[in-house]
Coordinates of C-alpha atoms in Angstrom, one line a residue:
M1 CA 81.1 121.0 78.4
G2 CA 84.7 122.0 77.8
G3 CA 86.6 120.4 75.0
R4 CA 85.7 119.7 71.4
K5 CA 82.9 117.8 69.7
A6 CA 84.9 115.2 67.9
G7 CA 84.2 112.4 65.5
I8 CA 86.3 109.4 65.2
R9 CA 88.6 108.9 62.2
A10 CA 90.3 105.8 61.2
G11 CA 93.5 105.3 59.2
A12 CA 97.1 106.6 59.6
A13 CA 96.2 110.2 60.2
I14 CA 95.9 112.4 63.2
S15 CA 93.6 115.2 62.3
C16 CA 90.7 117.5 63.1
V17 CA 87.8 117.8 60.7
L18 CA 87.3 121.0 58.7
L19 CA 84.6 121.6 56.2
L20 CA 85.8 122.1 52.7
G21 CA 84.4 125.1 50.8
G22 CA 83.4 125.0 47.2
C23 CA 84.8 121.6 46.2
G24 CA 84.7 121.4 42.4
G25 CA 86.7 120.4 39.4
A26 CA 87.3 117.1 37.7
G27 CA 88.9 114.0 39.1
N28 CA 91.4 111.6 37.6
N29 CA 88.9 110.4 35.0
G30 CA 86.2 113.1 35.1
S31 CA 83.6 114.3 37.5
A32 CA 80.5 112.5 38.7
R33 CA 77.4 114.0 40.3
H34 CA 75.1 112.1 42.7
E35 CA 72.0 113.2 44.4
P36 CA 71.6 112.3 48.1
V37 CA 69.7 109.1 48.7
T38 CA 66.2 109.7 50.2
V39 CA 64.5 107.4 52.6
A40 CA 62.2 106.2 49.8
K41 CA 65.2 105.3 47.7
A42 CA 67.2 103.8 50.6
P43 CA 68.1 100.1 50.4
A44 CA 66.1 97.7 52.5
Q45 CA 67.5 97.3 55.9
L46 CA 69.7 94.2 56.2
P47 CA 70.6 92.2 59.4
V48 CA 73.9 93.0 60.9
P49 CA 76.3 90.1 59.9
R50 CA 77.2 88.0 62.9
G51 CA 80.9 87.6 63.6
K52 CA 83.0 85.4 65.9
G53 CA 85.6 88.1 66.9
S54 CA 88.6 89.5 65.0
K55 CA 91.6 91.8 65.4
S56 CA 90.4 94.2 62.6
A57 CA 90.0 97.9 63.5
D58 CA 86.5 99.3 63.9
D59 CA 85.0 95.8 63.6
F60 CA 82.1 96.1 66.1
N61 CA 80.5 92.7 65.1
G62 CA 83.8 90.8 64.8
D63 CA 83.3 89.5 61.3
G64 CA 86.8 90.7 60.1
L65 CA 85.4 93.7 58.1
R66 CA 85.8 97.3 59.1
D67 CA 82.6 99.3 59.9
L68 CA 81.9 103.0 59.5
V69 CA 80.8 105.4 62.3
L70 CA 78.8 108.5 61.5
N71 CA 78.2 111.5 63.8
D72 CA 75.9 114.4 63.1
L73 CA 73.2 112.6 61.1
V74 CA 71.0 114.7 59.0
K75 CA 67.6 115.6 60.4
S76 CA 64.1 115.5 59.1
P77 CA 63.0 118.8 57.4
D78 CA 60.2 118.8 60.1
D79 CA 62.8 118.6 62.9
A80 CA 65.8 120.4 61.6
H81 CA 66.6 121.9 65.0
G82 CA 65.7 118.9 67.1
D83 CA 67.8 116.8 69.5
D84 CA 70.8 114.8 68.5
A85 CA 69.6 112.0 66.3
G86 CA 72.3 109.6 67.5
I87 CA 75.2 107.8 66.0
G88 CA 74.9 105.8 62.7
I89 CA 76.9 102.6 62.0
V90 CA 77.2 101.1 58.6
Y91 CA 78.6 97.6 58.7
G92 CA 81.0 95.9 56.3
T93 CA 79.6 92.8 54.5
G94 CA 80.7 90.2 52.0
T95 CA 81.7 86.6 52.3
G96 CA 82.7 83.8 49.9
A97 CA 85.0 83.6 47.0
G98 CA 84.5 86.3 44.3
T99 CA 82.2 88.3 46.6
T100 CA 82.9 92.0 46.9
H101 CA 83.6 93.1 50.5
G102 CA 82.8 96.5 51.7
L103 CA 80.4 98.8 53.4
A104 CA 76.7 97.9 52.8
P105 CA 74.3 100.9 53.5
G106 CA 71.5 98.4 54.1
A107 CA 73.4 96.8 57.1
R108 CA 72.9 99.9 59.2
Q109 CA 72.3 100.6 62.9
L110 CA 71.2 103.7 64.7
L111 CA 72.6 104.2 68.2
N112 CA 70.0 106.3 69.9
P113 CA 70.8 108.0 73.3
A114 CA 67.3 107.1 74.6
R115 CA 68.0 103.4 74.0
Q116 CA 71.7 103.0 74.2
A117 CA 73.1 105.6 76.6
A118 CA 73.5 105.1 80.3
R119 CA 71.0 107.3 82.1
T120 CA 71.8 109.8 84.8
K121 CA 69.2 110.3 87.5
G122 CA 66.8 108.5 85.2
R123 CA 67.3 110.8 82.3
S124 CA 69.0 110.1 78.9
P125 CA 71.6 112.5 77.6
A126 CA 70.8 115.0 74.8
V127 CA 74.3 114.6 73.4
F128 CA 75.6 111.3 72.1
D129 CA 78.7 111.5 69.9
A130 CA 81.3 108.9 68.9
E131 CA 84.8 109.8 70.1
A132 CA 87.1 106.7 69.8
S133 CA 87.0 103.0 69.1
C134 CA 89.1 100.0 70.1
D135 CA 88.7 96.6 71.8
L136 CA 88.8 97.7 75.4
D137 CA 87.8 94.5 77.0
R138 CA 89.9 92.3 74.7
D139 CA 87.1 90.0 73.5
G140 CA 87.6 90.4 69.8
F141 CA 84.9 93.0 69.2
T142 CA 85.6 96.7 68.8
D143 CA 84.0 98.9 71.4
L144 CA 82.9 102.5 71.0
V145 CA 83.7 105.4 73.4
V146 CA 81.0 108.1 73.2
S147 CA 80.6 111.6 74.7
T148 CA 77.5 112.7 76.6
D149 CA 76.3 115.7 78.6
P150 CA 75.7 114.6 82.2
P151 CA 74.1 117.2 84.5
Y152 CA 76.7 119.6 86.2
D153 CA 76.1 122.6 88.4
G154 CA 79.5 124.1 87.7
Q155 CA 80.8 123.5 91.2
G156 CA 83.9 121.5 91.7
R157 CA 85.0 118.6 89.6
P158 CA 82.6 117.8 86.7
P159 CA 81.3 114.2 86.2
V160 CA 82.9 111.9 83.6
P161 CA 80.9 112.5 80.3
L162 CA 82.4 109.4 78.5
Q163 CA 80.5 106.1 78.1
I164 CA 81.5 102.8 76.5
L165 CA 79.3 100.8 74.1
F166 CA 80.6 97.2 73.9
G167 CA 80.8 95.3 70.6
S168 CA 79.3 91.8 70.2
P169 CA 78.5 89.3 67.5
A170 CA 75.5 91.4 66.7
G171 CA 77.4 94.7 66.7
L172 CA 76.9 97.5 69.2
T173 CA 74.0 96.3 71.2
G174 CA 72.8 97.0 74.8
R175 CA 73.2 100.0 76.9
A176 CA 76.5 101.9 77.4
V177 CA 78.3 102.0 80.7
R178 CA 80.0 105.0 82.2
L179 CA 83.8 105.1 81.8
V180 CA 85.4 104.9 85.3
I181 CA 88.2 107.4 85.9
P182 CA 89.6 106.9 89.4
A183 CA 89.8 110.2 91.4
A184 CA 93.6 109.8 91.8
A185 CA 94.0 109.7 87.9
R186 CA 92.2 113.1 87.5
A187 CA 93.6 116.6 87.7
G188 CA 91.9 120.0 88.1
N189 CA 88.3 120.7 87.2
D190 CA 88.3 120.4 83.4
W191 CA 85.9 117.9 81.7
P192 CA 87.7 114.6 81.2
D193 CA 87.3 114.3 77.5
Q194 CA 89.1 113.7 74.1
P195 CA 89.8 110.0 74.6
V196 CA 92.5 108.3 72.5
C197 CA 92.9 104.5 72.3
G198 CA 96.3 102.8 72.1
D199 CA 98.5 100.2 73.5
F200 CA 100.9 102.6 75.2
D201 CA 102.6 100.2 77.6
G202 CA 103.1 97.4 75.0
D203 CA 101.2 94.7 76.9
G204 CA 98.8 93.8 74.1
A205 CA 95.8 95.4 75.7
E206 CA 94.2 98.7 74.6
D207 CA 94.5 101.6 77.0
L208 CA 92.8 105.0 77.0
V209 CA 94.4 108.5 77.4
V210 CA 92.0 111.3 78.4
H211 CA 92.5 115.0 78.8
A212 CA 92.7 116.0 82.4
S213 CA 93.7 119.7 82.9
D214 CA 96.7 121.9 83.6
G215 CA 98.8 120.1 80.9
R216 CA 98.2 116.6 82.2
L217 CA 96.6 113.4 80.9
S218 CA 94.7 110.7 82.7
Y219 CA 96.2 107.4 81.6
L220 CA 93.9 104.4 82.0
R221 CA 95.5 100.9 81.5
G222 CA 93.5 98.2 79.8
P223 CA 91.9 95.8 79.5
F224 CA 88.7 97.3 80.9
T225 CA 85.9 95.5 82.7
R226 CA 82.4 95.4 81.3
K227 CA 81.5 98.0 84.0
G228 CA 83.9 100.5 82.4
A229 CA 86.8 100.3 84.8
P230 CA 90.4 100.2 83.7
R231 CA 92.8 97.5 85.0
A232 CA 94.9 100.3 86.6
A233 CA 95.3 104.0 86.7
G234 CA 98.0 106.1 88.4
K235 CA 98.6 109.8 88.9
P236 CA 98.0 112.1 85.9
L237 CA 100.9 112.3 83.5
P238 CA 102.5 115.6 82.4
S239 CA 101.7 116.5 78.9
P240 CA 103.2 119.1 76.4
G241 CA 99.6 120.2 75.5
S242 CA 96.0 120.0 76.4
V243 CA 94.5 118.3 73.3
P244 CA 95.4 114.6 72.9
T245 CA 94.7 113.5 69.3
G246 CA 94.1 110.1 67.8
P247 CA 94.6 107.6 66.5
A248 CA 97.8 106.5 68.3
L249 CA 100.5 104.9 66.3
D250 CA 103.9 103.3 67.0
V251 CA 105.9 106.1 65.4
N252 CA 109.4 104.9 66.3
R253 CA 108.7 101.2 65.8
D254 CA 109.7 100.2 69.4
G255 CA 106.5 98.2 70.2
Y256 CA 104.7 101.0 72.1
D257 CA 102.0 103.2 70.7
D258 CA 102.8 106.9 70.7
L259 CA 100.4 109.9 71.0
L260 CA 100.2 113.3 69.3
V261 CA 99.2 116.1 71.7
R262 CA 98.4 119.6 70.4
T263 CA 98.8 122.7 72.6
A264 CA 95.4 124.1 71.7
E265 CA 92.4 123.8 69.4
G266 CA 92.8 125.2 65.9
P267 CA 96.2 126.4 64.6
A268 CA 98.8 125.3 67.2
T269 CA 102.0 123.5 67.8
S270 CA 102.1 119.9 68.8
A271 CA 104.4 117.2 70.0
L272 CA 104.7 113.5 70.1
V273 CA 104.4 111.7 73.5
L274 CA 106.2 108.4 73.3
G275 CA 104.9 105.2 74.9
G276 CA 106.9 102.9 77.1
P277 CA 106.5 100.3 79.9
A278 CA 105.1 103.1 82.1
G279 CA 102.8 104.4 79.4
P280 CA 103.0 107.7 77.4
T281 CA 105.5 109.5 79.6
R282 CA 108.2 110.9 77.3
T283 CA 107.9 114.0 75.2
G284 CA 109.4 113.4 71.8
T285 CA 109.5 115.5 68.6
A286 CA 108.0 118.9 68.6
L287 CA 106.1 119.9 65.4
P288 CA 105.6 123.4 64.1
S289 CA 102.3 125.2 64.3
G290 CA 99.6 124.1 61.9
I291 CA 95.9 123.3 61.6
D292 CA 96.4 119.6 61.1
V293 CA 98.9 116.8 61.3
A294 CA 99.0 113.5 59.4
L295 CA 101.4 110.6 60.1
G296 CA 102.3 107.9 57.7
P297 CA 105.2 106.0 56.0
F298 CA 105.5 108.5 53.1
G299 CA 108.7 106.8 51.8
R300 CA 110.4 103.4 52.2
G301 CA 112.9 102.4 54.8
R302 CA 112.0 105.0 57.5
A303 CA 109.9 105.3 60.6
L304 CA 106.7 107.2 60.3
D305 CA 106.8 110.7 58.8
A306 CA 104.7 113.8 59.8
A307 CA 103.0 116.2 57.5
V308 CA 101.7 119.5 59.0
G309 CA 98.9 121.4 57.3
S310 CA 98.8 125.2 57.4
M311 CA 97.0 127.9 55.6
D312 CA 100.1 128.4 53.4
G313 CA 100.3 124.8 52.3
T314 CA 101.8 121.5 53.6
S315 CA 105.2 121.1 55.2
L316 CA 106.6 117.7 55.8
R317 CA 108.8 116.6 58.7
Y318 CA 110.4 113.3 57.9
D319 CA 112.2 110.6 59.8
L320 CA 110.3 110.9 63.1
P321 CA 111.1 111.2 65.8
T322 CA 114.1 113.5 65.1
A323 CA 115.2 114.9 61.7
V324 CA 113.5 117.5 59.5
R325 CA 114.0 116.2 55.9
D326 CA 111.8 117.9 53.3
S327 CA 108.9 120.2 52.5
I328 CA 106.3 120.4 49.8
S329 CA 103.9 123.1 48.8
T330 CA 100.3 122.2 48.1
P331 CA 97.0 123.9 48.8
G332 CA 95.1 122.5 51.6
S333 CA 95.4 122.6 55.4
V334 CA 93.4 119.5 56.5
L335 CA 95.3 116.2 56.1
D336 CA 94.8 112.5 56.2
A337 CA 97.0 109.6 55.0
G338 CA 96.6 106.0 53.6
D339 CA 98.1 103.5 51.2
F340 CA 95.7 103.7 48.3
D341 CA 97.7 101.7 45.8
G342 CA 98.9 99.0 48.2
D343 CA 102.6 99.5 47.6
G344 CA 103.5 99.9 51.3
V345 CA 104.0 103.7 51.1
S346 CA 101.3 106.1 52.2
E347 CA 99.7 108.8 50.1
L348 CA 98.8 112.2 51.7
V349 CA 95.2 113.5 51.3
S350 CA 95.3 117.3 51.4
S351 CA 91.9 119.1 51.4
G352 CA 90.8 122.7 51.2
A353 CA 89.1 124.2 48.2
E354 CA 89.8 120.9 46.5
L355 CA 90.5 117.4 47.6
R356 CA 93.9 116.2 46.4
I357 CA 96.0 113.0 46.9
L358 CA 99.8 113.3 46.7
R359 CA 101.6 110.1 45.8
G360 CA 103.9 108.4 48.2
R361 CA 107.1 107.2 46.5
T362 CA 110.3 105.5 47.7
T363 CA 111.9 108.9 48.1
G364 CA 108.9 110.5 49.8
L365 CA 105.8 112.4 48.8
S366 CA 105.6 113.8 45.3
A367 CA 103.1 116.2 43.7
T368 CA 103.8 114.5 40.3
G369 CA 100.8 112.6 39.3
M370 CA 98.7 114.2 42.0
V371 CA 95.0 113.2 41.9
T372 CA 92.1 115.5 42.3
V373 CA 89.0 113.8 43.7
P374 CA 85.6 115.1 42.6
P375 CA 82.9 115.8 45.2
P376 CA 80.1 113.3 45.1
A377 CA 77.3 115.9 45.1
R378 CA 76.7 119.6 45.3
G379 CA 77.5 121.1 48.7
T380 CA 80.3 121.3 51.2
T381 CA 82.6 118.2 51.3
R382 CA 84.8 116.9 54.1
V383 CA 86.9 113.8 54.5
L384 CA 85.4 111.3 57.0
T385 CA 88.1 108.7 57.0
V386 CA 90.8 106.9 55.1
A387 CA 90.8 103.1 55.7
D388 CA 90.6 99.7 54.0
F389 CA 86.9 98.7 54.0
T390 CA 87.1 96.1 51.3
G391 CA 89.9 94.0 52.7
D392 CA 92.0 94.2 49.5
G393 CA 95.1 95.8 51.2
R394 CA 94.4 99.2 49.7
A395 CA 93.0 102.2 51.6
D396 CA 89.6 103.7 50.6
L397 CA 88.6 107.3 50.8
V398 CA 85.3 108.2 52.5
V399 CA 83.9 111.7 52.2
R400 CA 80.7 113.4 53.1
T401 CA 79.0 116.3 51.3
Y402 CA 76.5 118.5 53.1
D403 CA 73.6 120.5 51.5
G404 CA 72.2 122.1 54.6
E405 CA 71.2 120.3 57.7
T406 CA 68.7 117.9 56.0
K407 CA 70.6 116.6 53.0
D408 CA 73.9 114.9 52.6
T409 CA 75.8 112.3 50.6
V410 CA 78.4 109.9 52.0
A411 CA 80.6 108.4 49.2
V412 CA 83.3 105.8 49.2
Y413 CA 86.1 106.0 46.6
A414 CA 87.9 102.6 46.5
G415 CA 91.6 102.4 46.5
S416 CA 93.2 101.7 43.1
K417 CA 96.6 100.4 42.2
E418 CA 96.8 102.5 39.0
A419 CA 94.8 105.6 39.8
L420 CA 95.1 105.8 43.6
V421 CA 91.2 106.0 43.9
T422 CA 88.4 105.2 41.6
A423 CA 87.1 108.1 39.5
K424 CA 83.6 107.6 40.7
P425 CA 82.3 106.5 44.1
T426 CA 81.8 102.8 44.5
V427 CA 79.2 103.3 47.3
T428 CA 77.0 106.3 48.0
F429 CA 74.2 106.8 50.5
S430 CA 72.7 109.5 52.8
T431 CA 72.6 109.5 56.6
S432 CA 68.8 110.3 56.1
E433 CA 68.6 106.5 55.8
F434 CA 68.8 106.4 59.6
L435 CA 65.7 108.5 60.0
G436 CA 62.9 106.6 61.6
M437 CA 64.9 103.6 62.6
N438 CA 64.0 102.0 65.8
S439 CA 67.4 100.6 66.7

């Protein structure tokens, strides 16, 4: 299948995922080491909390708390080279005064392609990866767009590999349905992949943008039916690149979500595509070549800003969608962003050999008081997402450390008003907890 194997990342960053090599060093208050949780040590499985619907992002069960999506689950040592284990979901829990809200590893769910994927010619797909999440049918429960590998003989236009799992009061239950992309909305013979959610036409319903080919995008207007069909879809839209990248954000504060499109995988230039009544049709600011891009309000009183990560450090392009305002040099080429201290200004997460957080201030980003985050375990660490999982108005940092294909540690560093993030993880678990689950 052409196109990348992507995970979904929440928060105000537009970014690919790159493994960080040799993460070490002390954090803001020292370093902590944690061994991965084995199945024997895993917390007892809890029922998924039942919700009534919400407007929270990544809230598959509609209880108002954000949930975490995990691709590439570790495998059993006896089956290290086996088929895709599926997608893991860890649900947020916590109700009542004085109760801590946040991710609960016990409230976990395995989305298995044999049980949840739509079959093709009676066969389940071997690939089942989370790609994007939003409330496509507008019922108050977040839905998950997944990528599969339907059979294709290489002749003519390939089938649509994307499927939708719909949220419900019990979470992501039932079988997926295939995403419908009308023939008139497709272009060329590339795989239609790399979906990005956003309200690009400002009507309050979530839309999808999908890579077409030849510098064009398929624009699918929401809401979507429970059979996977968009409300409308016109001819493919011209695009300044071939890699649409999420999440979509309203960069210029005009009420329409905007999209970042990269010209290629890896180091490449990129450009904003601005939404409007007709969808994402206008090419906006061009950004310089880099490995990664993060968007966020890195200072007060401006529209969103852009940070571009390169092998030489991070350059900042402020005041989108037009002016170049500043630059800052810091190691790290992979970026994310979030408001860890709750002051309304985003911090920048810059990762490479070490994981660092640069403070956002009224005048913009500052390396003064930069925080270095310790890895949660020995191995290779990467950032999974930056998002508020506790509902306290401060972003949390979620990272994952690998030690081969059969061991890992997922750690949540809670946002902190004083220190940006806690010195030690507030939650740790291993994706090995999903091994052997039946659903």
